GROMACS .gro file of N, CA and C in nm:
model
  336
    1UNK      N    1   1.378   0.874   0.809
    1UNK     CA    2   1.422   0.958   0.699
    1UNK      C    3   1.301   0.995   0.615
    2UNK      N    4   1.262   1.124   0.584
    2UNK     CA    5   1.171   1.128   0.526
    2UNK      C    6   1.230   1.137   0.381
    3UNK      N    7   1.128   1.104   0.274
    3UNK     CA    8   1.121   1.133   0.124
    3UNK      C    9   1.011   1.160   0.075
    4UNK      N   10   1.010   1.293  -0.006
    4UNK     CA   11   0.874   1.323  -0.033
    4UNK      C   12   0.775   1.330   0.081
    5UNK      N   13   0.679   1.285   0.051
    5UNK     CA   14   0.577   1.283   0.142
    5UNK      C   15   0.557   1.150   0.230
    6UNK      N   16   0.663   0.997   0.209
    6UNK     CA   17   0.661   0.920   0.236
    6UNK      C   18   0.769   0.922   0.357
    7UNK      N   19   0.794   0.852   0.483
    7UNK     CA   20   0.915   0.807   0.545
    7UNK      C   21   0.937   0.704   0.581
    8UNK      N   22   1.094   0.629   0.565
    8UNK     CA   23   1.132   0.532   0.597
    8UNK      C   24   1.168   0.516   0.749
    9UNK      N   25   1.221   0.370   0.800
    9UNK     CA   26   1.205   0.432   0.943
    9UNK      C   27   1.284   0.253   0.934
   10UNK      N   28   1.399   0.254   0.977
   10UNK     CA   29   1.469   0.129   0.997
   10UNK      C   30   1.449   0.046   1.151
   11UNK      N   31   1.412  -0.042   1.192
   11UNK     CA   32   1.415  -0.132   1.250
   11UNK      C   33   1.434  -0.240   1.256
   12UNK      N   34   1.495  -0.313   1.431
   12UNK     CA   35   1.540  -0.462   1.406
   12UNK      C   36   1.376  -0.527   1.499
   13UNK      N   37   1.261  -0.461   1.532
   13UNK     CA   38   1.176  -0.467   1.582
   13UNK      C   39   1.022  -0.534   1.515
   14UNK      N   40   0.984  -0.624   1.492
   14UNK     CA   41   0.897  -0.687   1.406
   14UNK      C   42   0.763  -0.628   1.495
   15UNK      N   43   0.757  -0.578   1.611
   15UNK     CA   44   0.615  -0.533   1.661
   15UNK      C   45   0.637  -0.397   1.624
   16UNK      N   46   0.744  -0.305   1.640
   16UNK     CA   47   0.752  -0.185   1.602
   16UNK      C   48   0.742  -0.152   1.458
   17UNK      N   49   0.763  -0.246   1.350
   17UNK     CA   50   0.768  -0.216   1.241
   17UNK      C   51   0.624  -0.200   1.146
   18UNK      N   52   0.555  -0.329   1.218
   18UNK     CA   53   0.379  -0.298   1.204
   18UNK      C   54   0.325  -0.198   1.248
   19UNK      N   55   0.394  -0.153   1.360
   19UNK     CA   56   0.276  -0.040   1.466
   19UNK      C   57   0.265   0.048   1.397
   20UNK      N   58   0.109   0.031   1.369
   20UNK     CA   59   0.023   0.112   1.300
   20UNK      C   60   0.000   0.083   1.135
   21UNK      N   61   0.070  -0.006   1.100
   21UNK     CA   62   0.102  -0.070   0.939
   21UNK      C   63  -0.078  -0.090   0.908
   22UNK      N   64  -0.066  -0.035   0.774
   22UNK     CA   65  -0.222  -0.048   0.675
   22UNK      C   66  -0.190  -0.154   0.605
   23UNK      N   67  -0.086  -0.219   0.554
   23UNK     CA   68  -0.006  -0.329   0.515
   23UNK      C   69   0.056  -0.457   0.498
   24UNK      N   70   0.073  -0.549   0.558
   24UNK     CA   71   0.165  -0.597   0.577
   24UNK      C   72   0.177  -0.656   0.482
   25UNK      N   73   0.349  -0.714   0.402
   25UNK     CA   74   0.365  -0.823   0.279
   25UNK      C   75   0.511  -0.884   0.305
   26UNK      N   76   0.497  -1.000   0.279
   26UNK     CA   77   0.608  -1.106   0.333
   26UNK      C   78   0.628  -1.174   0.183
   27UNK      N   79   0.728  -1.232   0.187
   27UNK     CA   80   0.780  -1.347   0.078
   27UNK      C   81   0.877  -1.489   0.165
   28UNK      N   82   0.899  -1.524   0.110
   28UNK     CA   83   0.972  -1.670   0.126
   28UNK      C   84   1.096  -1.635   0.216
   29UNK      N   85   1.114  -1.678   0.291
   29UNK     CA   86   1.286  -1.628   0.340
   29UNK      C   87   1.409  -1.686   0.306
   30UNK      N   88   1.404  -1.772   0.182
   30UNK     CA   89   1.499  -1.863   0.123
   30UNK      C   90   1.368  -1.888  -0.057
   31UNK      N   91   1.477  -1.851  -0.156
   31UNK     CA   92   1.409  -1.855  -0.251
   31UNK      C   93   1.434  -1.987  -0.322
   32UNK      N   94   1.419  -2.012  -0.413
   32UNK     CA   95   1.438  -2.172  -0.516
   32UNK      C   96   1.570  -2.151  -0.521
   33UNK      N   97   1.655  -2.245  -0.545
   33UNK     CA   98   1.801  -2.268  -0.512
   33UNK      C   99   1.848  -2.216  -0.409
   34UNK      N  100   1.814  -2.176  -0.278
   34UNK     CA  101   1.851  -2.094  -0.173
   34UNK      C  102   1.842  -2.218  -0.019
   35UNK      N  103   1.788  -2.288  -0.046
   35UNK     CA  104   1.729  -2.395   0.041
   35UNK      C  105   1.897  -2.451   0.148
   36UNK      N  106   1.937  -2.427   0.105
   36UNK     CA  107   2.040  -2.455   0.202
   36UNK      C  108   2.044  -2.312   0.334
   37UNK      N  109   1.961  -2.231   0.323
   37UNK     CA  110   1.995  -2.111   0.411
   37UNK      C  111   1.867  -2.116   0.464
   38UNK      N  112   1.793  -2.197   0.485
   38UNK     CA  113   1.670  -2.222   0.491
   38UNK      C  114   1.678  -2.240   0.655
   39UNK      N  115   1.752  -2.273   0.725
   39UNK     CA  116   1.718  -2.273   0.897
   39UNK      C  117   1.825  -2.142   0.921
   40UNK      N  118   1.882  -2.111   0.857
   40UNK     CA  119   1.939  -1.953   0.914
   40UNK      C  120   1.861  -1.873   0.912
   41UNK      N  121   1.797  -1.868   0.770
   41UNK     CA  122   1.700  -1.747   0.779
   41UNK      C  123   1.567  -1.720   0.879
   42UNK      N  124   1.520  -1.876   0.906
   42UNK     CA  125   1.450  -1.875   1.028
   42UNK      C  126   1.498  -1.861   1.148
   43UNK      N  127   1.601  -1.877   1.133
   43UNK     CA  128   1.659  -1.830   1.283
   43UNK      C  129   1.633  -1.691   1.301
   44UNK      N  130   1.701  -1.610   1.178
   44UNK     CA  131   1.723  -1.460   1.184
   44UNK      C  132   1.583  -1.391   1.167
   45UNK      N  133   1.475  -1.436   1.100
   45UNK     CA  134   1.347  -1.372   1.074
   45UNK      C  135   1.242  -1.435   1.155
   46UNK      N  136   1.229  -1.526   1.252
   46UNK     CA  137   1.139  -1.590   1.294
   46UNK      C  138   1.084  -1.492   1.379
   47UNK      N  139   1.105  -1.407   1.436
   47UNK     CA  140   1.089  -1.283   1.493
   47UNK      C  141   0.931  -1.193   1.405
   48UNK      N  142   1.008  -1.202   1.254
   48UNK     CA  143   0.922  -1.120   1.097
   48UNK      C  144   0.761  -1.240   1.035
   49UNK      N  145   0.765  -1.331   1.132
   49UNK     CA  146   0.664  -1.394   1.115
   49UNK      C  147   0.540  -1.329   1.145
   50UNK      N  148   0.443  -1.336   1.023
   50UNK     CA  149   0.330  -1.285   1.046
   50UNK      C  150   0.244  -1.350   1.045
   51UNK      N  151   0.211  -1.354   1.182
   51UNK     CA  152   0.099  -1.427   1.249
   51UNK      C  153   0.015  -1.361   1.358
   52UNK      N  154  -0.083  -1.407   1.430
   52UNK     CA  155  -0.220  -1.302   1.496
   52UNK      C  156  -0.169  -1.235   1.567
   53UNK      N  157  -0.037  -1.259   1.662
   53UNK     CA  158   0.012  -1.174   1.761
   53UNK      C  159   0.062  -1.076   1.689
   54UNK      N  160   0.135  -1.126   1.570
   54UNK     CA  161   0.234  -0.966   1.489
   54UNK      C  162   0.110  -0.843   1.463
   55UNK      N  163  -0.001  -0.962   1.425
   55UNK     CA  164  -0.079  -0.852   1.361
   55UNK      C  165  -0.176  -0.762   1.430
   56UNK      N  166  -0.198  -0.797   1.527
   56UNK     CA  167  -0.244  -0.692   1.645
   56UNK      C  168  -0.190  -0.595   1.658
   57UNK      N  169  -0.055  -0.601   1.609
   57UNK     CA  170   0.007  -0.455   1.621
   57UNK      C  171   0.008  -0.372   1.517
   58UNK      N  172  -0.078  -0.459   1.412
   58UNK     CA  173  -0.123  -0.331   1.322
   58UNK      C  174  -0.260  -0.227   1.309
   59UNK      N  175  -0.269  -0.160   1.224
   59UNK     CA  176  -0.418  -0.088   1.198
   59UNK      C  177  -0.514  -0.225   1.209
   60UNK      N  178  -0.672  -0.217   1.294
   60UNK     CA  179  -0.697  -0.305   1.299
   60UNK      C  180  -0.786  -0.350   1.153
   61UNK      N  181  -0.804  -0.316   1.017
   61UNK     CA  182  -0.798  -0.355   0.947
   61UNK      C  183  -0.698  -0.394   0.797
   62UNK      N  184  -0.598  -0.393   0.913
   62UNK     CA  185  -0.460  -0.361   0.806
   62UNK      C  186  -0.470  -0.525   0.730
   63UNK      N  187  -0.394  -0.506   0.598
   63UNK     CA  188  -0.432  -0.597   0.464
   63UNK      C  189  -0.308  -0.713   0.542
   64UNK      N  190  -0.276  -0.843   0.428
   64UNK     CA  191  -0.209  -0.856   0.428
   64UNK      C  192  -0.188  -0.911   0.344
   65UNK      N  193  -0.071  -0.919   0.236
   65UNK     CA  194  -0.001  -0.967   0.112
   65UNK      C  195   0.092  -1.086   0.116
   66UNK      N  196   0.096  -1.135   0.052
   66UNK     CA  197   0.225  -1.253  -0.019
   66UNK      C  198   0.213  -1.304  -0.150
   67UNK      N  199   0.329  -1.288  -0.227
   67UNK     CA  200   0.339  -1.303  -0.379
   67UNK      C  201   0.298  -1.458  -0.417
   68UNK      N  202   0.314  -1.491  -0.279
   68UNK     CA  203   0.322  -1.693  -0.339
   68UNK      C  204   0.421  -1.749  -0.442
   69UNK      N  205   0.460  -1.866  -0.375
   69UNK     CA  206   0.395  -1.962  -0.280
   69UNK      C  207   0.417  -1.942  -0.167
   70UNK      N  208   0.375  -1.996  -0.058
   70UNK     CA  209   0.443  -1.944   0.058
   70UNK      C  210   0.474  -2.090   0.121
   71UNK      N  211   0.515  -2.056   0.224
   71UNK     CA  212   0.602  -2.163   0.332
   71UNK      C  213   0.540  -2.118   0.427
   72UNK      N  214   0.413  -2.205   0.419
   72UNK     CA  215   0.305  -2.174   0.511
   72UNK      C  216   0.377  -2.220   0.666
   73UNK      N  217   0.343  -2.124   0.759
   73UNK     CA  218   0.397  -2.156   0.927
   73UNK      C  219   0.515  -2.120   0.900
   74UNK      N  220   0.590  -2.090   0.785
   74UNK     CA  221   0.717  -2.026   0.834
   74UNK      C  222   0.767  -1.881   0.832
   75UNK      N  223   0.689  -1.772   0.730
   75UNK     CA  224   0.701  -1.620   0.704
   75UNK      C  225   0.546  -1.581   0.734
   76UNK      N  226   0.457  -1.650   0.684
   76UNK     CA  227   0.327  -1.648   0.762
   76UNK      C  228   0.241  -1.753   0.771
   77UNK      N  229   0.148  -1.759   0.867
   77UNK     CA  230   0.099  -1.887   0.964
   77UNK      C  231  -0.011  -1.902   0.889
   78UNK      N  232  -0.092  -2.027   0.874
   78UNK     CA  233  -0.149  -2.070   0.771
   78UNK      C  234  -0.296  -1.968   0.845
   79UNK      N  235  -0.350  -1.960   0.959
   79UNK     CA  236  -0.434  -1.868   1.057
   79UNK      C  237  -0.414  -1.761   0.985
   80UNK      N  238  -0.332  -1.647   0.964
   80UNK     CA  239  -0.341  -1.538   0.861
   80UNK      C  240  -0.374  -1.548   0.709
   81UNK      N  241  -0.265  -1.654   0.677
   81UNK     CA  242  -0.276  -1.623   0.532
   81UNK      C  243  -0.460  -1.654   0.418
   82UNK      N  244  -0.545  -1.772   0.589
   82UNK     CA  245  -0.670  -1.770   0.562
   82UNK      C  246  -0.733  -1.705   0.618
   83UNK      N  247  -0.666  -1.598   0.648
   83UNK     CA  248  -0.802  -1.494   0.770
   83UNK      C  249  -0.862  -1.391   0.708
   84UNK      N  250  -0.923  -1.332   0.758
   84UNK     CA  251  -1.014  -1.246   0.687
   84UNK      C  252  -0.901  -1.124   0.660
   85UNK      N  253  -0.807  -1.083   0.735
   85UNK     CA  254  -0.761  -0.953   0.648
   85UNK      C  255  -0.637  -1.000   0.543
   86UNK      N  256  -0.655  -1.107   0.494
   86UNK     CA  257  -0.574  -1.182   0.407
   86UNK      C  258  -0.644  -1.128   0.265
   87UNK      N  259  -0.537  -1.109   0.175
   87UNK     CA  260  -0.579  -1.062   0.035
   87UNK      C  261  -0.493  -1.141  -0.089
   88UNK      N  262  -0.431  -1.238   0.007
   88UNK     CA  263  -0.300  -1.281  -0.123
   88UNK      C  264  -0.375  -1.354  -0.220
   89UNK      N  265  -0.531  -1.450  -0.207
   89UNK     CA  266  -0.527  -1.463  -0.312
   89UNK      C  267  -0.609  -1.398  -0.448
   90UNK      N  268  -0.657  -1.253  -0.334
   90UNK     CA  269  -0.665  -1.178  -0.488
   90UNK      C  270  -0.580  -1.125  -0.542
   91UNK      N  271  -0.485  -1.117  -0.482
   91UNK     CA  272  -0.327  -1.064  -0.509
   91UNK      C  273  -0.287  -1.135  -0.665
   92UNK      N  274  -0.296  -1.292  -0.629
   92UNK     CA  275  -0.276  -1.392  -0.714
   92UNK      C  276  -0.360  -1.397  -0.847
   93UNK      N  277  -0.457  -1.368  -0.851
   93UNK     CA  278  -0.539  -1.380  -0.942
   93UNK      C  279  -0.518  -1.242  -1.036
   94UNK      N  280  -0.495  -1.117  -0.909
   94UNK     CA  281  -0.506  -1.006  -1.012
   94UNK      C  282  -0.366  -0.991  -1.043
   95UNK      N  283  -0.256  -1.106  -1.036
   95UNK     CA  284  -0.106  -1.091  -1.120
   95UNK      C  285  -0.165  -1.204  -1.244
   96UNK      N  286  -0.198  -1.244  -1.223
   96UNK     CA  287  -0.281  -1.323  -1.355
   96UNK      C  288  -0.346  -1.254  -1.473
   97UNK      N  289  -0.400  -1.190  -1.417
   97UNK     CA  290  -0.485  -1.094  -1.527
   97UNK      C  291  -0.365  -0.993  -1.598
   98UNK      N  292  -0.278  -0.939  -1.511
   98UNK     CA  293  -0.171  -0.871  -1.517
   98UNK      C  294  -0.112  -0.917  -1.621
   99UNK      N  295  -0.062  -1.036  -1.643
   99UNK     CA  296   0.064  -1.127  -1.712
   99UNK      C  297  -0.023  -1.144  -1.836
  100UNK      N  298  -0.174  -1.148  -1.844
  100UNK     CA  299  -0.258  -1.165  -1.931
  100UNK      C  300  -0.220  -1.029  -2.043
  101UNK      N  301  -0.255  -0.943  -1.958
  101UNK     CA  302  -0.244  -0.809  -2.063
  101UNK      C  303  -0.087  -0.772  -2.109
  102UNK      N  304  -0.015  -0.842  -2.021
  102UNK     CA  305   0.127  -0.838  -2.111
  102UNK      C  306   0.151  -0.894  -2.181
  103UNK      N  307   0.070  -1.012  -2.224
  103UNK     CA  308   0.106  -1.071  -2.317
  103UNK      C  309   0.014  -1.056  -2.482
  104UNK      N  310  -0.127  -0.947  -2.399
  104UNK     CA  311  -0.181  -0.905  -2.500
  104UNK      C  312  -0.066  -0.778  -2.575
  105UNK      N  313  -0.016  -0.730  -2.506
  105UNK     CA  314   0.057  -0.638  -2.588
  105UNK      C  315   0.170  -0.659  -2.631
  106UNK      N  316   0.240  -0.766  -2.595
  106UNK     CA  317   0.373  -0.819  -2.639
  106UNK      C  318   0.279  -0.875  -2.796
  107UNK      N  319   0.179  -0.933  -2.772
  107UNK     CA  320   0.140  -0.980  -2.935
  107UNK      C  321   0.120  -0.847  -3.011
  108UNK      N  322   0.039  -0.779  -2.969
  108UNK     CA  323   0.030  -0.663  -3.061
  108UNK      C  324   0.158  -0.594  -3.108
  109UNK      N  325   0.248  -0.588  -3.037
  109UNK     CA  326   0.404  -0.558  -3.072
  109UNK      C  327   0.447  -0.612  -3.185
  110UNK      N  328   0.402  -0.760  -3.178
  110UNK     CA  329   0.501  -0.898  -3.291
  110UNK      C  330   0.468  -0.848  -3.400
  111UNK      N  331   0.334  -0.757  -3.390
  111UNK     CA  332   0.238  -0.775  -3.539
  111UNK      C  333   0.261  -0.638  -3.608
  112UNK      N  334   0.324  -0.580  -3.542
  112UNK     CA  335   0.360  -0.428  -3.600
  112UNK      C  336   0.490  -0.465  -3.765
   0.00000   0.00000   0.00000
């Protein structure tokens, strides 16, 4: 489906969904209080694991993201998340700085 200049493109295909990805970004597949769905969701996503084989099927300098923390070996393999096209933990640092300047302006707000 295209939008704008962007298109979406639905798949149940975890090699097709990279092919060609500049990208990739994963999160947890069971969040805090969710832990009881925690071997379903690996059942159903273990496929969406990003690890060296997934990522061959991307651009060969394609990034890769995670918000953290992760569940290392289970959404991605500890081999990516320290590999060189790994970026999560500047990811991490630059939501830091982020939360920094929101809170510079939430003060400047108080003081109005």
């Amino acid at each position: 489906q295209e939008i704008g200049i962007s298109s979406i493109k639905v798949t149940h295909s975890a090699t097709e969904a990279v092919d060609g990805a500049e990208v990739l970004y994963t999160d947890v597949w069971a969040s805090m209080g969710e832990k009881d769905k925690i071997a379903e969701r690996e059942r159903l996503l273990k496929e969406f694991q990003i690890n060296s084989s997934l990522l061959q099927h991307a651009e060969k300098n394609a990034l890769v993201l995670h918000c953290l923390p992760a569940e290392r070996d289970k959404e991605i393999t500890d081999e990516v998340i320290e590999g060189r096209q790994s970026v999560v933990f500047d990811q991490a640092e630059n939501r830091l700085h982020a939360q920094k300047a929101i809170l510079v302006q939430l003060d400047k707000w108080s003081q109005v």
